[in-house]
């Protein structure tokens, strides 16, 4: 599998920076019931985490699966990350990174004692946040995968803290857990802007700043985030961050943190933070916007060239918003959207009907209550972004049809396709990733569509080498950059590169050629992504049509609201305009 094949951010999408966490986040966009893979024998949270960690939806996980492991291992070792006996990065073990151990020269007994010291002057959430940030930045963990599920035992997390920082704290209460999830996602998202504020108060050369110890940097980011973005009391923030740096690093580090955060706190009170000036040529303006809205410069430049400055700012702002979520009523179990709405009313969870997909309801808060009430575990609904539902609407499955979902795992769209078949017809879910297919199979059981869905693990390109098309409809939800789902995937913006996106285009073309072979004459092929980039969307379809004159474009307008349909007849959502994830789908009819 090429490394490009690894990229599959939709899964990631979901995400959530909300309390119900990462595992879930992976599943959200995909429409997997959050319970899937979490409760069965050997398939608990731990297995799902491993699964996600391996095949991920995200780039880095993919990269590892795709054979770039060596570089990663090498990096891990250099940085002292925990590796398993096989040399693989082991998420279960603490990442002990770059803490300068002030007790290094102490006698071993004393050192052990210091390591296990209990500190009640450091809030547990702050200790956990800096350790998680280290794991994400130094250890390659995903922000989503580190989100918190209320059902997870926190003991292991606190062991990470103890081993990384050298002391233990109180256990996290539920409120602390929520704060951890919120802060980790927020700090990852706002990293560039936070670093700008930190650097503006840093007394030293840029070189020294670049070389700053990773733990010290995370403590500063946490302090600045709490002061500026959460507007917490400066007294508590500055004192605890100072103390944390003193204990986990050394006295001098504490002094530095104290001075810097006090300066930021003063600017906060006086509303006097420095700000990059939006002037000069496009490049300078893109740099300024990238800092103000905390995105990579290349992304901002790309969008400015396409959308203009004002619209780019809207998109950047949308990507920094707290993401909202949608639930899909499981019509396969006879649950109508009205039934789901009544259940949510009972739980006093505020929600509204999706204006785009009849089976969906939107909520901005209250997911924890939905989880606790077991609506997902019982298969009454699934968490899924409306954009994923809209792709299924463009396929327009009809009872009795034979449908192939070519890149199906972990299965959000396949399961909704199956539900729409109303008990008759077949969905064949093909994917190269076995672990993710297992998640799909469990979710199909949970949602009551396992009689409709079957799975096949293979590389689509090999599978179609000599088949003749028999499917009524084929969906190719291709591996992509995921630039449409940045609001839900806090760390994705920092993981993507322009080269990676270019590299994906070949794979997308090859998969399209393969998927086309499965469609019977007169049948329909839908190509979709969770990207807003023309290079992955319109341009791929144009290239495909060039080489396949037997396919014609059919407008999506007959299947979804007009406002979501582009001039060319494609479904193309813009996050900042439609307030859902950015996604794309082209409906292509095979004429002969
Ligand atoms: C965007 S994700 C699919 C999400 C899925 N449609 C859903 O709704 O849950 C892309 C998928 O393509 C799969 N994939 C990548 N290369 C493939 C190949 N050559 N053959 C089959 N599947 C492949 C990945 O394993 C990944 O699961």
Coordinates of C-alpha atoms in Angstrom, one line a residue, residues 224-559:
X224 CA -0.8 31.1 27.9
X225 CA -3.9 29.1 26.7
X226 CA -5.5 29.2 30.1
X227 CA -4.8 32.9 30.5
X228 CA -5.7 34.1 27.0
X229 CA -8.2 31.7 25.6
X230 CA -9.9 30.4 28.7
X231 CA -9.4 33.7 30.7
X232 CA -8.7 31.8 33.9
X233 CA -7.5 33.5 37.0
X234 CA -3.9 34.6 36.5
X235 CA -3.0 33.8 40.0
X236 CA -3.8 30.1 39.8
X237 CA -2.5 29.7 36.3
X238 CA 0.9 31.5 36.8
X239 CA 1.5 29.8 40.2
X240 CA 0.8 26.3 39.1
X241 CA 2.7 26.6 35.9
X242 CA 5.7 28.0 37.7
X243 CA 5.5 25.2 40.3
X244 CA 5.1 22.6 37.6
X245 CA 8.2 23.8 35.8
X246 CA 10.2 23.9 39.0
X247 CA 9.3 20.4 40.1
X248 CA 9.3 18.6 36.7
X249 CA 12.4 20.5 35.4
X250 CA 14.3 22.8 37.7
X251 CA 14.1 26.1 39.7
X252 CA 15.4 28.2 36.8
X253 CA 12.7 26.9 34.5
X254 CA 10.1 27.9 37.1
X255 CA 11.5 31.4 37.2
X256 CA 11.4 31.8 33.5
X257 CA 7.8 30.5 33.3
X258 CA 6.8 32.9 36.1
X259 CA 8.2 36.0 34.4
X260 CA 6.8 35.1 31.0
X261 CA 3.3 34.2 32.1
X262 CA 3.1 37.3 34.3
X263 CA 3.9 39.4 31.3
X264 CA 1.2 37.7 29.2
X265 CA -1.3 38.0 32.1
X266 CA -0.6 41.8 32.3
X267 CA -1.2 42.1 28.5
X268 CA -4.4 40.1 29.0
X269 CA -5.7 42.4 31.7
X270 CA -4.7 45.5 29.7
X271 CA -6.0 43.9 26.4
X272 CA -2.7 44.6 24.9
X273 CA -1.4 41.5 23.3
X274 CA 0.8 41.9 20.3
X275 CA -0.7 41.0 17.0
X276 CA 0.8 40.4 13.5
X277 CA -0.1 43.3 11.2
X278 CA -2.2 42.3 8.2
X279 CA -0.3 44.3 5.5
X280 CA 2.1 43.8 2.6
X281 CA 1.9 41.4 -0.2
X282 CA -0.1 38.2 -0.3
X283 CA 2.6 36.2 1.3
X284 CA 3.0 38.6 4.3
X285 CA -0.7 38.8 4.7
X286 CA -1.0 35.0 4.6
X287 CA 1.7 34.7 7.3
X288 CA -0.1 37.2 9.5
X289 CA -3.4 35.4 9.1
X290 CA -1.8 32.0 9.7
X291 CA -0.5 33.3 13.0
X292 CA -3.7 35.1 14.1
X293 CA -5.9 32.1 13.2
X294 CA -3.2 29.4 13.9
X295 CA -3.0 27.5 10.7
X296 CA 0.0 26.6 8.5
X297 CA 1.0 29.4 6.1
X298 CA 0.8 27.1 3.0
X299 CA -2.9 26.3 3.7
X300 CA -3.8 30.0 4.2
X301 CA -2.0 31.0 1.0
X302 CA -3.8 28.3 -0.9
X303 CA -7.2 29.4 0.3
X304 CA -6.5 33.1 -0.1
X305 CA -5.7 32.4 -3.8
X306 CA -9.0 30.5 -4.2
X307 CA -11.5 32.2 -1.9
X308 CA -10.0 35.7 -1.3
X309 CA -9.1 37.1 2.1
X310 CA -12.6 37.6 3.6
X311 CA -13.8 34.1 2.9
X312 CA -10.5 32.6 4.0
X313 CA -10.9 34.3 7.3
X314 CA -14.4 32.8 7.7
X315 CA -13.0 29.3 7.0
X316 CA -10.1 29.8 9.4
X317 CA -12.5 30.9 12.1
X318 CA -14.8 28.0 11.4
X319 CA -11.9 25.6 11.8
X320 CA -11.2 27.0 15.2
X321 CA -14.8 26.8 16.5
X322 CA -15.9 24.2 18.9
X323 CA -17.2 21.5 16.6
X324 CA -20.9 20.5 16.6
X325 CA -22.1 16.9 16.1
X326 CA -25.0 15.2 14.4
X327 CA -26.8 11.9 15.2
X328 CA -28.3 9.7 12.6
X329 CA -31.5 8.0 13.5
X330 CA -31.1 4.3 12.8
X331 CA -34.0 3.7 10.5
X332 CA -32.8 0.1 10.0
X333 CA -34.1 -0.6 13.6
X334 CA -37.3 1.4 12.9
X335 CA -36.1 4.5 14.7
X336 CA -37.4 7.5 13.0
X337 CA -35.9 11.0 13.4
X338 CA -39.0 11.9 15.4
X339 CA -38.4 8.9 17.8
X340 CA -34.8 10.0 18.2
X341 CA -35.9 13.6 18.9
X342 CA -38.3 12.3 21.5
X343 CA -35.5 10.4 23.2
X344 CA -33.3 13.5 23.2
X345 CA -36.2 15.6 24.7
X346 CA -36.5 13.1 27.5
X347 CA -32.8 13.5 28.2
X348 CA -33.2 17.3 27.9
X349 CA -30.5 17.4 25.3
X350 CA -31.1 20.4 23.1
X351 CA -31.1 19.5 19.4
X352 CA -32.5 20.5 16.0
X353 CA -33.4 18.8 12.8
X354 CA -30.8 18.8 10.1
X355 CA -31.8 21.1 7.3
X356 CA -30.0 18.8 4.9
X357 CA -30.6 15.1 5.7
X358 CA -34.0 14.0 7.1
X359 CA -32.5 11.2 9.2
X360 CA -30.1 13.5 11.1
X361 CA -30.4 15.7 14.2
X362 CA -27.8 18.2 15.3
X363 CA -26.5 18.8 18.8
X364 CA -23.8 21.1 20.1
X365 CA -23.7 19.9 23.6
X366 CA -25.1 16.9 25.5
X367 CA -23.3 14.1 23.8
X368 CA -22.2 12.8 27.2
X369 CA -25.8 12.4 28.2
X370 CA -26.6 10.6 25.0
X371 CA -23.7 8.2 25.6
X372 CA -24.7 7.6 29.2
X373 CA -28.3 6.8 28.2
X374 CA -27.0 4.1 25.9
X375 CA -28.7 5.4 22.7
X376 CA -25.6 4.6 20.7
X377 CA -24.8 1.3 22.4
X378 CA -28.3 0.1 21.8
X379 CA -28.1 1.0 18.1
X380 CA -30.8 3.6 18.2
X381 CA -28.6 6.1 16.4
X382 CA -25.0 6.7 15.2
X383 CA -22.8 9.7 15.4
X384 CA -22.2 10.9 11.9
X385 CA -21.6 14.2 10.2
X386 CA -24.3 15.4 7.9
X387 CA -21.7 15.7 5.1
X388 CA -21.2 11.9 5.2
X389 CA -25.0 11.5 5.1
X390 CA -25.2 13.7 2.1
X391 CA -22.7 11.5 0.2
X392 CA -25.1 8.6 0.8
X393 CA -28.0 10.7 -0.5
X394 CA -26.0 11.3 -3.7
X395 CA -25.6 7.5 -4.1
X396 CA -29.4 7.3 -3.6
X397 CA -29.6 3.6 -2.6
X398 CA -32.9 1.9 -3.5
X399 CA -34.3 -1.4 -1.9
X400 CA -33.1 -4.5 -3.8
X401 CA -29.9 -2.9 -5.2
X402 CA -26.4 -4.4 -5.1
X403 CA -24.1 -1.7 -3.9
X404 CA -20.3 -1.8 -3.5
X405 CA -18.6 0.6 -1.1
X406 CA -15.0 0.5 -2.3
X407 CA -13.1 2.2 0.6
X408 CA -15.6 1.4 3.2
X409 CA -14.0 1.2 6.6
X410 CA -14.7 2.0 9.3
X411 CA -18.1 2.0 7.7
X412 CA -20.1 5.2 8.4
X413 CA -21.4 5.5 4.8
X414 CA -21.7 1.7 4.2
X415 CA -23.9 1.4 7.3
X416 CA -26.2 4.3 6.2
X417 CA -26.3 2.9 2.7
X418 CA -27.4 -0.5 4.2
X419 CA -30.0 1.2 6.4
X420 CA -31.5 2.9 3.4
X421 CA -32.0 -0.4 1.5
X422 CA -34.9 -1.1 3.9
X423 CA -34.1 -4.8 4.4
X424 CA -33.6 -5.9 0.8
X425 CA -30.4 -5.6 -1.3
X426 CA -26.7 -6.0 -0.5
X427 CA -23.8 -3.8 0.4
X428 CA -20.3 -5.2 -0.2
X429 CA -17.9 -3.2 2.0
X430 CA -14.3 -3.4 0.6
X431 CA -11.3 -2.0 2.3
X432 CA -7.6 -2.7 2.5
X433 CA -7.5 -2.4 6.2
X434 CA -8.6 -5.5 8.1
X435 CA -8.8 -3.9 11.6
X436 CA -11.0 -1.1 10.4
X437 CA -13.2 -3.6 8.6
X438 CA -13.7 -5.4 11.9
X439 CA -15.0 -2.2 13.4
X440 CA -17.4 -2.0 10.5
X441 CA -18.6 -5.6 11.1
X442 CA -19.2 -5.0 14.8
X443 CA -21.1 -1.7 14.0
X444 CA -23.2 -3.5 11.4
X445 CA -24.3 -6.0 14.1
X446 CA -25.0 -3.2 16.6
X447 CA -27.1 -1.3 14.1
X448 CA -29.0 -4.3 12.8
X449 CA -27.8 -4.4 9.2
X450 CA -25.4 -7.3 9.3
X451 CA -27.7 -9.3 7.0
X452 CA -27.3 -6.6 4.4
X453 CA -23.6 -5.9 4.7
X454 CA -20.7 -8.2 3.9
X455 CA -17.0 -7.3 3.9
X456 CA -14.0 -8.0 1.8
X457 CA -10.5 -7.1 2.8
X458 CA -8.3 -6.4 -0.2
X459 CA -6.6 -3.7 -2.3
X460 CA -9.3 -2.5 -4.6
X461 CA -6.8 -2.3 -7.4
X462 CA -6.1 -6.0 -7.3
X463 CA -9.7 -7.0 -6.7
X464 CA -10.9 -5.4 -9.9
X465 CA -8.1 -6.6 -12.1
X466 CA -10.4 -8.9 -14.1
X467 CA -14.0 -8.3 -12.9
X468 CA -16.9 -7.3 -15.0
X469 CA -19.2 -4.8 -13.5
X470 CA -22.4 -6.1 -11.8
X471 CA -23.1 -3.5 -9.2
X472 CA -26.0 -1.2 -9.5
X473 CA -24.2 1.5 -7.6
X474 CA -20.5 1.9 -6.5
X475 CA -19.3 4.4 -3.9
X476 CA -15.6 5.3 -3.9
X477 CA -15.0 7.3 -0.7
X478 CA -11.3 7.9 -1.5
X479 CA -8.4 8.3 0.9
X480 CA -7.8 12.1 1.1
X481 CA -6.2 15.0 2.9
X482 CA -9.2 15.6 5.1
X483 CA -8.9 19.4 4.8
X484 CA -12.7 19.6 5.0
X485 CA -12.7 18.3 8.6
X486 CA -10.2 20.5 10.3
X487 CA -12.7 21.8 12.9
X488 CA -13.1 18.3 14.2
X489 CA -9.5 17.2 13.9
X490 CA -7.5 19.5 16.0
X491 CA -4.1 18.2 14.9
X492 CA -4.7 17.4 11.3
X493 CA -3.7 20.9 10.0
X494 CA -0.2 20.4 11.4
X495 CA 0.2 16.9 10.0
X496 CA -0.6 17.6 6.4
X497 CA 1.8 18.8 3.8
X498 CA 1.2 20.1 0.2
X499 CA 3.4 17.3 -1.1
X500 CA 1.3 14.7 0.6
X501 CA -1.9 16.0 -1.1
X502 CA -0.2 15.8 -4.5
X503 CA 1.0 12.3 -3.7
X504 CA -2.6 11.3 -3.0
X505 CA -3.8 12.2 -6.5
X506 CA -2.3 9.2 -8.2
X507 CA -3.9 6.8 -5.7
X508 CA -7.3 8.5 -6.1
X509 CA -7.0 8.2 -9.9
X510 CA -6.1 4.5 -9.7
X511 CA -8.9 3.8 -7.3
X512 CA -11.4 5.6 -9.5
X513 CA -10.3 3.5 -12.5
X514 CA -10.7 0.3 -10.4
X515 CA -14.1 1.3 -9.0
X516 CA -15.4 2.1 -12.5
X517 CA -15.0 -1.5 -13.5
X518 CA -17.4 -2.7 -10.8
X519 CA -20.3 -0.6 -12.2
X520 CA -22.8 -2.4 -14.5
X521 CA -23.8 -0.6 -17.7
X522 CA -26.5 1.9 -16.7
X523 CA -25.2 1.9 -13.1
X524 CA -23.9 4.7 -11.0
X525 CA -20.4 5.5 -9.6
X526 CA -20.1 8.1 -6.8
X527 CA -16.6 9.5 -6.1
X528 CA -16.4 11.3 -2.7
X529 CA -13.8 12.8 -0.3
X530 CA -13.8 14.8 2.9
X531 CA -11.6 17.4 1.3
X532 CA -12.4 20.9 0.0
X533 CA -9.4 20.9 -2.4
X534 CA -10.2 20.9 -6.1
X535 CA -7.0 18.8 -6.7
X536 CA -8.7 16.0 -4.9
X537 CA -12.2 16.6 -6.1
X538 CA -13.1 18.4 -9.3
X539 CA -9.8 17.8 -11.0
X540 CA -9.9 14.0 -10.2
X541 CA -13.4 13.8 -11.7
X542 CA -12.3 15.8 -14.8
X543 CA -9.3 13.5 -15.3
X544 CA -11.5 10.4 -14.9
X545 CA -14.1 11.6 -17.4
X546 CA -11.3 12.3 -19.9
X547 CA -10.2 8.7 -19.8
X548 CA -13.7 7.2 -19.5
X549 CA -16.1 8.7 -22.0
X550 CA -18.6 5.9 -21.1
X551 CA -19.3 7.9 -17.9
X552 CA -21.4 11.1 -17.7
X553 CA -21.8 13.5 -14.8
X554 CA -25.3 13.5 -13.3
X555 CA -26.3 16.5 -11.2
X556 CA -26.6 15.8 -7.4
X557 CA -29.4 18.3 -7.4
X558 CA -32.1 15.6 -7.6
X559 CA -30.9 14.1 -4.3

